Amino acid sequence: AWLVLYFRGNGVVPDPISIPVGYAVLFTGVALEAGALWEGAGRTGWRRITYPLLGLAIAAFFACYFIDEMGLRVVAGALILGACYLSGAAALAVGWKDGSMLRRFIVIATTVLGLLVAARGVLVLTMPGGWGWLSNGLLQAMSSAAFYLLMLLGGFGYLLLSREQLQQELARLSVIDPLTELPNRRGFFDKLAPWLALARRPGVPTALVLLDLDNFKRVNDSYGHPAGDAVLREVIEVCKKQLRDSDQLGRLVGVEFALLLPRTGVAEALLVAERMRLAIAGGAIKTERAMISMTASFGVTVIRSDDSSVSLFKRADEALQLAKQGGRNCVVEADIPQLVTS
């Protein structure tokens, strides 16, 4: 767009061609930039709205140019560009509450600058002679500066936003298991930490359940890793149906999982584990190669006031090993020693 307008300034391309074509390309670029922001915000239907409006805007600009080359052209150009930038700002504002400071700054800056660009068109339309000290020449200079800043913001600002989003995704992946979308070992321990601290206060205890899928290696060996992955995902979905929203399931390693049951005593935790065991064993899982039946072993304990993560998991793991030694596909309660107080 700027290249076409540059040739117009040098007299290479006549105005009746360079101005309509240059501005049409400029409008298209800014509108598609706003559309890309709406796509990033998850609004995939932006094309159905943007393309017809863009066509109408370009047609209106052509009409304004040929009716009044200086007056209406300025009004139409400023209003169309301002509307496109404000649309982009609205797309970035989606999820404002959870947005970062950088994102909010770009939204505010784009809104202010977009309004300044549009203000030139409004002033030319309503007050052709200017408004007090705010002459058309001054507003044109301010509008041009705002447009230049918007281009810089659109380049560097969105690069910084992309970098920020990449960092957020890397941070998420550091605590999430990509196969099951559950917290990994690190993520689960992060969620466990506050409940360990709360256990030092009197009140309803919090339970920990360890579960391990029985003989899972045979699934990978017999049917392949894709089938094993499908089984894992299906088992997780089955388990989630037995849990409350506040319960937290995590994948520790391989096919060993941990379940945190906030404000749950050992009796209730045993019932939850038994429901999960029955749900896993109760139905075959369909994969591309076969229907696969699975069972799981469970070790259950509650957090004591003197527990560390090491002692807590040691106790739960001992119960899990007893479940495996006892024939698998069962739930075992950990032996919790009495707390000695002085």
One Martini backbone bead per residue (centre of mass of N, CA, C, O) as a GRO file, in nm:
protein
  342
    1ALA     BB    1   0.059   0.062  -0.023
    2TRP     BB    2   0.303   0.255   0.013
    3LEU     BB    3   0.418   0.210  -0.270
    4VAL     BB    4   0.183   0.329  -0.429
    5LEU     BB    5   0.187   0.609  -0.284
    6TYR     BB    6   0.477   0.678  -0.365
    7PHE     BB    7   0.430   0.687  -0.674
    8ARG     BB    8   0.229   0.915  -0.653
    9GLY     BB    9   0.429   1.128  -0.537
   10ASN     BB   10   0.623   1.088  -0.807
   11GLY     BB   11   0.421   1.051  -1.067
   12VAL     BB   12   0.394   0.753  -1.180
   13VAL     BB   13   0.104   0.738  -1.055
   14PRO     BB   14  -0.199   0.819  -1.082
   15ASP     BB   15  -0.435   0.917  -0.861
   16PRO     BB   16  -0.693   0.748  -0.963
   17ILE     BB   17  -0.514   0.487  -0.885
   18SER     BB   18  -0.330   0.507  -0.626
   19ILE     BB   19  -0.536   0.580  -0.407
   20PRO     BB   20  -0.748   0.351  -0.423
   21VAL     BB   21  -0.545   0.116  -0.422
   22GLY     BB   22  -0.378   0.185  -0.171
   23TYR     BB   23  -0.621   0.193   0.031
   24ALA     BB   24  -0.731  -0.088  -0.023
   25VAL     BB   25  -0.479  -0.236   0.076
   26LEU     BB   26  -0.471  -0.107   0.356
   27PHE     BB   27  -0.747  -0.203   0.457
   28THR     BB   28  -0.694  -0.503   0.422
   29GLY     BB   29  -0.453  -0.528   0.615
   30VAL     BB   30  -0.591  -0.418   0.874
   31ALA     BB   31  -0.831  -0.616   0.872
   32LEU     BB   32  -0.658  -0.879   0.884
   33GLU     BB   33  -0.524  -0.810   1.149
   34ALA     BB   34  -0.785  -0.814   1.311
   35GLY     BB   35  -0.863  -1.105   1.231
   36ALA     BB   36  -0.620  -1.242   1.364
   37LEU     BB   37  -0.704  -1.157   1.652
   38TRP     BB   38  -0.974  -1.308   1.650
   39GLU     BB   39  -0.852  -1.584   1.604
   40GLY     BB   40  -0.680  -1.578   1.869
   41ALA     BB   41  -0.964  -1.545   2.041
   42GLY     BB   42  -1.164  -1.775   1.895
   43ARG     BB   43  -1.301  -1.615   1.640
   44THR     BB   44  -1.369  -1.785   1.346
   45GLY     BB   45  -1.618  -1.591   1.216
   46TRP     BB   46  -1.487  -1.319   1.097
   47ARG     BB   47  -1.515  -1.346   0.784
   48ARG     BB   48  -1.828  -1.306   0.756
   49ILE     BB   49  -1.788  -0.997   0.840
   50THR     BB   50  -1.532  -0.867   0.714
   51TYR     BB   51  -1.559  -0.895   0.403
   52PRO     BB   52  -1.818  -0.730   0.356
   53LEU     BB   53  -1.722  -0.472   0.505
   54LEU     BB   54  -1.473  -0.425   0.331
   55GLY     BB   55  -1.619  -0.390   0.064
   56LEU     BB   56  -1.791  -0.147   0.156
   57ALA     BB   57  -1.555   0.039   0.237
   58ILE     BB   58  -1.418   0.055  -0.039
   59ALA     BB   59  -1.664   0.160  -0.194
   60ALA     BB   60  -1.700   0.416  -0.022
   61PHE     BB   61  -1.423   0.537  -0.081
   62PHE     BB   62  -1.453   0.563  -0.384
   63ALA     BB   63  -1.697   0.749  -0.376
   64CYS     BB   64  -1.565   0.975  -0.208
   65TYR     BB   65  -1.332   1.035  -0.401
   66PHE     BB   66  -1.511   1.111  -0.660
   67ILE     BB   67  -1.671   1.337  -0.513
   68ASP     BB   68  -1.431   1.407  -0.275
   69GLU     BB   69  -1.099   1.409  -0.271
   70MET     BB   70  -1.048   1.565   0.015
   71GLY     BB   71  -1.284   1.533   0.218
   72LEU     BB   72  -1.429   1.247   0.209
   73ARG     BB   73  -1.171   1.084   0.194
   74VAL     BB   74  -1.068   1.150   0.477
   75VAL     BB   75  -1.309   1.049   0.632
   76ALA     BB   76  -1.314   0.756   0.533
   77GLY     BB   77  -1.022   0.673   0.597
   78ALA     BB   78  -1.025   0.733   0.904
   79LEU     BB   79  -1.272   0.557   0.985
   80ILE     BB   80  -1.175   0.285   0.878
   81LEU     BB   81  -0.907   0.265   1.032
   82GLY     BB   82  -1.022   0.306   1.314
   83ALA     BB   83  -1.213   0.058   1.310
   84CYS     BB   84  -0.995  -0.159   1.273
   85TYR     BB   85  -0.831  -0.097   1.532
   86LEU     BB   86  -1.068  -0.130   1.731
   87SER     BB   87  -1.118  -0.425   1.661
   88GLY     BB   88  -0.841  -0.526   1.755
   89ALA     BB   89  -0.874  -0.430   2.048
   90ALA     BB   90  -1.123  -0.606   2.109
   91ALA     BB   91  -0.978  -0.876   2.068
   92LEU     BB   92  -0.760  -0.831   2.293
   93ALA     BB   93  -0.989  -0.791   2.527
   94VAL     BB   94  -1.023  -1.073   2.543
   95GLY     BB   95  -0.972  -1.161   2.860
   96TRP     BB   96  -0.898  -0.920   3.054
   97LYS     BB   97  -0.875  -1.041   3.344
   98ASP     BB   98  -0.632  -1.251   3.236
   99GLY     BB   99  -0.452  -1.040   3.144
  100SER     BB  100  -0.178  -0.884   3.086
  101MET     BB  101  -0.009  -0.593   3.098
  102LEU     BB  102   0.071  -0.592   2.802
  103ARG     BB  103  -0.208  -0.639   2.680
  104ARG     BB  104  -0.346  -0.392   2.809
  105PHE     BB  105  -0.165  -0.179   2.688
  106ILE     BB  106  -0.229  -0.241   2.390
  107VAL     BB  107  -0.528  -0.188   2.407
  108ILE     BB  108  -0.516   0.109   2.500
  109ALA     BB  109  -0.329   0.220   2.281
  110THR     BB  110  -0.502   0.135   2.036
  111THR     BB  111  -0.756   0.290   2.116
  112VAL     BB  112  -0.641   0.576   2.127
  113LEU     BB  113  -0.515   0.581   1.841
  114GLY     BB  114  -0.773   0.504   1.686
  115LEU     BB  115  -0.935   0.754   1.778
  116LEU     BB  116  -0.739   0.961   1.654
  117VAL     BB  117  -0.777   0.876   1.364
  118ALA     BB  118  -1.093   0.912   1.360
  119ALA     BB  119  -1.108   1.216   1.449
  120ARG     BB  120  -1.039   1.345   1.183
  121GLY     BB  121  -1.298   1.264   1.034
  122VAL     BB  122  -1.500   1.396   1.229
  123LEU     BB  123  -1.393   1.690   1.207
  124VAL     BB  124  -1.419   1.723   0.900
  125LEU     BB  125  -1.729   1.664   0.899
  126THR     BB  126  -1.821   1.883   1.135
  127MET     BB  127  -1.532   2.075   1.125
  128PRO     BB  128  -1.368   2.206   0.868
  129GLY     BB  129  -1.226   2.460   1.041
  130GLY     BB  130  -1.222   2.346   1.310
  131TRP     BB  131  -1.132   2.352   1.684
  132GLY     BB  132  -0.995   2.600   1.754
  133TRP     BB  133  -0.674   2.500   1.811
  134LEU     BB  134  -0.788   2.248   1.643
  135SER     BB  135  -0.667   2.191   1.362
  136ASN     BB  136  -0.640   2.016   1.077
  137GLY     BB  137  -0.332   2.012   1.070
  138LEU     BB  138  -0.285   1.907   1.358
  139LEU     BB  139  -0.462   1.651   1.333
  140GLN     BB  140  -0.304   1.529   1.101
  141ALA     BB  141  -0.039   1.498   1.255
  142MET     BB  142  -0.156   1.324   1.486
  143SER     BB  143  -0.272   1.099   1.305
  144SER     BB  144  -0.005   1.018   1.171
  145ALA     BB  145   0.140   0.946   1.436
  146ALA     BB  146  -0.064   0.731   1.525
  147PHE     BB  147  -0.029   0.548   1.278
  148TYR     BB  148   0.270   0.493   1.322
  149LEU     BB  149   0.238   0.372   1.608
  150LEU     BB  150   0.052   0.140   1.520
  151MET     BB  151   0.262  -0.003   1.346
  152LEU     BB  152   0.463  -0.053   1.573
  153LEU     BB  153   0.265  -0.202   1.759
  154GLY     BB  154   0.196  -0.426   1.548
  155GLY     BB  155   0.484  -0.536   1.556
  156PHE     BB  156   0.619  -0.537   1.848
  157GLY     BB  157   0.373  -0.607   2.025
  158TYR     BB  158   0.307  -0.890   1.893
  159LEU     BB  159   0.580  -1.014   1.949
  160LEU     BB  160   0.559  -0.993   2.258
  161LEU     BB  161   0.300  -1.159   2.280
  162SER     BB  162   0.412  -1.419   2.156
  163ARG     BB  163   0.632  -1.457   2.366
  164GLU     BB  164   0.446  -1.472   2.610
  165GLN     BB  165   0.276  -1.717   2.515
  166LEU     BB  166   0.516  -1.911   2.497
  167GLN     BB  167   0.594  -1.896   2.796
  168GLN     BB  168   0.322  -1.996   2.904
  169GLU     BB  169   0.329  -2.271   2.759
  170LEU     BB  170   0.592  -2.370   2.888
  171ALA     BB  171   0.489  -2.351   3.178
  172ARG     BB  172   0.257  -2.551   3.139
  173LEU     BB  173   0.432  -2.798   3.036
  174SER     BB  174   0.598  -2.824   3.311
  175VAL     BB  175   0.298  -2.927   3.464
  176ILE     BB  176   0.207  -3.103   3.208
  177ASP     BB  177   0.069  -3.377   3.064
  178PRO     BB  178   0.031  -3.425   2.725
  179LEU     BB  179  -0.150  -3.683   2.712
  180THR     BB  180  -0.366  -3.625   2.970
  181GLU     BB  181  -0.376  -3.325   3.096
  182LEU     BB  182  -0.222  -3.360   3.354
  183PRO     BB  183  -0.055  -3.332   3.615
  184ASN     BB  184   0.247  -3.366   3.692
  185ARG     BB  185   0.461  -3.412   3.932
  186ARG     BB  186   0.514  -3.113   3.974
  187GLY     BB  187   0.217  -3.016   3.964
  188PHE     BB  188   0.113  -3.190   4.200
  189PHE     BB  189   0.303  -3.080   4.421
  190ASP     BB  190   0.197  -2.792   4.402
  191LYS     BB  191  -0.100  -2.876   4.496
  192LEU     BB  192  -0.014  -3.017   4.770
  193ALA     BB  193   0.131  -2.810   4.954
  194PRO     BB  194  -0.114  -2.658   5.096
  195TRP     BB  195  -0.227  -2.926   5.230
  196LEU     BB  196   0.012  -2.978   5.412
  197ALA     BB  197  -0.019  -2.715   5.572
  198LEU     BB  198  -0.322  -2.760   5.667
  199ALA     BB  199  -0.269  -3.026   5.839
  200ARG     BB  200  -0.167  -2.858   6.099
  201ARG     BB  201  -0.462  -2.819   6.126
  202PRO     BB  202  -0.756  -2.843   6.245
  203GLY     BB  203  -0.964  -3.096   6.087
  204VAL     BB  204  -1.031  -3.204   5.794
  205PRO     BB  205  -0.892  -3.423   5.611
  206THR     BB  206  -0.654  -3.533   5.362
  207ALA     BB  207  -0.633  -3.731   5.076
  208LEU     BB  208  -0.434  -4.008   4.939
  209VAL     BB  209  -0.403  -4.156   4.608
  210LEU     BB  210  -0.268  -4.450   4.470
  211LEU     BB  211  -0.230  -4.557   4.122
  212ASP     BB  212  -0.205  -4.869   3.929
  213LEU     BB  213  -0.173  -5.025   3.640
  214ASP     BB  214  -0.226  -5.342   3.546
  215ASN     BB  215  -0.030  -5.481   3.320
  216PHE     BB  216   0.045  -5.257   3.093
  217LYS     BB  217   0.275  -5.374   2.916
  218ARG     BB  218   0.098  -5.568   2.745
  219VAL     BB  219  -0.032  -5.352   2.572
  220ASN     BB  220   0.220  -5.247   2.427
  221ASP     BB  221   0.325  -5.528   2.330
  222SER     BB  222   0.050  -5.623   2.177
  223TYR     BB  223  -0.070  -5.318   2.048
  224GLY     BB  224   0.086  -5.073   2.120
  225HIS     BB  225   0.126  -4.739   2.195
  226PRO     BB  226  -0.138  -4.617   2.085
  227ALA     BB  227  -0.318  -4.802   2.257
  228GLY     BB  228  -0.200  -4.718   2.529
  229ASP     BB  229  -0.283  -4.421   2.509
  230ALA     BB  230  -0.587  -4.471   2.484
  231VAL     BB  231  -0.621  -4.612   2.755
  232LEU     BB  232  -0.525  -4.386   2.936
  233ARG     BB  233  -0.737  -4.174   2.856
  234GLU     BB  234  -0.986  -4.346   2.932
  235VAL     BB  235  -0.922  -4.392   3.229
  236ILE     BB  236  -0.928  -4.095   3.308
  237GLU     BB  237  -1.225  -4.046   3.234
  238VAL     BB  238  -1.339  -4.254   3.428
  239CYS     BB  239  -1.225  -4.126   3.689
  240LYS     BB  240  -1.350  -3.837   3.669
  241LYS     BB  241  -1.652  -3.938   3.712
  242GLN     BB  242  -1.577  -3.997   4.038
  243LEU     BB  243  -1.530  -3.688   4.077
  244ARG     BB  244  -1.466  -3.389   4.190
  245ASP     BB  245  -1.372  -3.071   4.123
  246SER     BB  246  -1.159  -3.063   4.374
  247ASP     BB  247  -1.024  -3.290   4.263
  248GLN     BB  248  -0.680  -3.429   4.209
  249LEU     BB  249  -0.527  -3.543   3.921
  250GLY     BB  250  -0.214  -3.727   3.861
  251ARG     BB  251   0.095  -3.780   3.684
  252LEU     BB  252   0.389  -3.923   3.773
  253VAL     BB  253   0.454  -4.220   3.628
  254GLY     BB  254   0.355  -4.364   3.372
  255VAL     BB  255   0.097  -4.565   3.549
  256GLU     BB  256   0.117  -4.352   3.784
  257PHE     BB  257  -0.114  -4.218   4.018
  258ALA     BB  258  -0.258  -3.922   4.172
  259LEU     BB  259  -0.490  -3.843   4.451
  260LEU     BB  260  -0.660  -3.555   4.560
  261LEU     BB  261  -0.867  -3.525   4.871
  262PRO     BB  262  -1.026  -3.283   4.990
  263ARG     BB  263  -1.180  -3.311   5.276
  264THR     BB  264  -1.099  -3.632   5.337
  265GLY     BB  265  -1.144  -3.922   5.463
  266VAL     BB  266  -1.062  -4.250   5.468
  267ALA     BB  267  -1.342  -4.370   5.413
  268GLU     BB  268  -1.408  -4.197   5.163
  269ALA     BB  269  -1.152  -4.270   5.001
  270LEU     BB  270  -1.216  -4.571   4.975
  271LEU     BB  271  -1.476  -4.531   4.812
  272VAL     BB  272  -1.351  -4.385   4.573
  273ALA     BB  273  -1.148  -4.607   4.496
  274GLU     BB  274  -1.363  -4.825   4.449
  275ARG     BB  275  -1.512  -4.684   4.221
  276MET     BB  276  -1.271  -4.672   4.031
  277ARG     BB  277  -1.212  -4.972   4.016
  278LEU     BB  278  -1.489  -5.056   3.899
  279ALA     BB  279  -1.480  -4.872   3.647
  280ILE     BB  280  -1.226  -4.994   3.517
  281ALA     BB  281  -1.324  -5.308   3.531
  282GLY     BB  282  -1.626  -5.278   3.392
  283GLY     BB  283  -1.474  -5.205   3.107
  284ALA     BB  284  -1.399  -5.198   2.785
  285ILE     BB  285  -1.149  -5.078   2.563
  286LYS     BB  286  -1.150  -4.908   2.267
  287THR     BB  287  -0.956  -4.993   1.988
  288GLU     BB  288  -0.820  -5.052   1.681
  289ARG     BB  289  -0.736  -5.368   1.770
  290ALA     BB  290  -0.902  -5.372   2.055
  291MET     BB  291  -1.045  -5.499   2.345
  292ILE     BB  292  -0.960  -5.356   2.665
  293SER     BB  293  -0.877  -5.469   2.980
  294MET     BB  294  -0.876  -5.319   3.312
  295THR     BB  295  -0.675  -5.263   3.605
  296ALA     BB  296  -0.637  -5.153   3.958
  297SER     BB  297  -0.427  -5.020   4.211
  298PHE     BB  298  -0.459  -4.917   4.567
  299GLY     BB  299  -0.347  -4.639   4.778
  300VAL     BB  300  -0.443  -4.526   5.112
  301THR     BB  301  -0.440  -4.193   5.263
  302VAL     BB  302  -0.357  -3.949   5.509
  303ILE     BB  303  -0.284  -3.641   5.626
  304ARG     BB  304  -0.053  -3.544   5.846
  305SER     BB  305   0.080  -3.299   6.047
  306ASP     BB  306   0.391  -3.440   6.007
  307ASP     BB  307   0.401  -3.433   5.708
  308SER     BB  308   0.563  -3.509   5.423
  309SER     BB  309   0.598  -3.592   5.104
  310VAL     BB  310   0.766  -3.840   5.165
  311SER     BB  311   0.596  -3.981   5.389
  312LEU     BB  312   0.330  -3.987   5.236
  313PHE     BB  313   0.426  -4.154   4.982
  314LYS     BB  314   0.538  -4.393   5.134
  315ARG     BB  315   0.271  -4.488   5.256
  316ALA     BB  316   0.108  -4.514   4.992
  317ASP     BB  317   0.309  -4.708   4.848
  318GLU     BB  318   0.286  -4.941   5.048
  319ALA     BB  319  -0.013  -4.992   4.989
  320LEU     BB  320   0.022  -5.046   4.686
  321GLN     BB  321   0.208  -5.294   4.715
  322LEU     BB  322   0.002  -5.464   4.872
  323ALA     BB  323  -0.203  -5.474   4.640
  324LYS     BB  324  -0.019  -5.626   4.444
  325GLN     BB  325   0.050  -5.870   4.636
  326GLY     BB  326  -0.279  -5.930   4.668
  327GLY     BB  327  -0.359  -5.943   4.331
  328ARG     BB  328  -0.477  -5.698   4.264
  329ASN     BB  329  -0.752  -5.523   4.219
  330CYS     BB  330  -0.724  -5.318   4.480
  331VAL     BB  331  -0.778  -5.183   4.815
  332VAL     BB  332  -0.543  -5.006   5.033
  333GLU     BB  333  -0.474  -4.925   5.356
  334ALA     BB  334  -0.281  -4.743   5.536
  335ASP     BB  335  -0.056  -4.750   5.793
  336ILE     BB  336  -0.123  -4.533   6.065
  337PRO     BB  337   0.052  -4.393   6.285
  338GLN     BB  338   0.072  -4.268   6.578
  339LEU     BB  339   0.073  -3.960   6.718
  340VAL     BB  340   0.330  -3.816   6.892
  341THR     BB  341   0.291  -3.648   7.205
  342SER     BB  342   0.422  -3.425   7.463
   0.00000   0.00000   0.00000
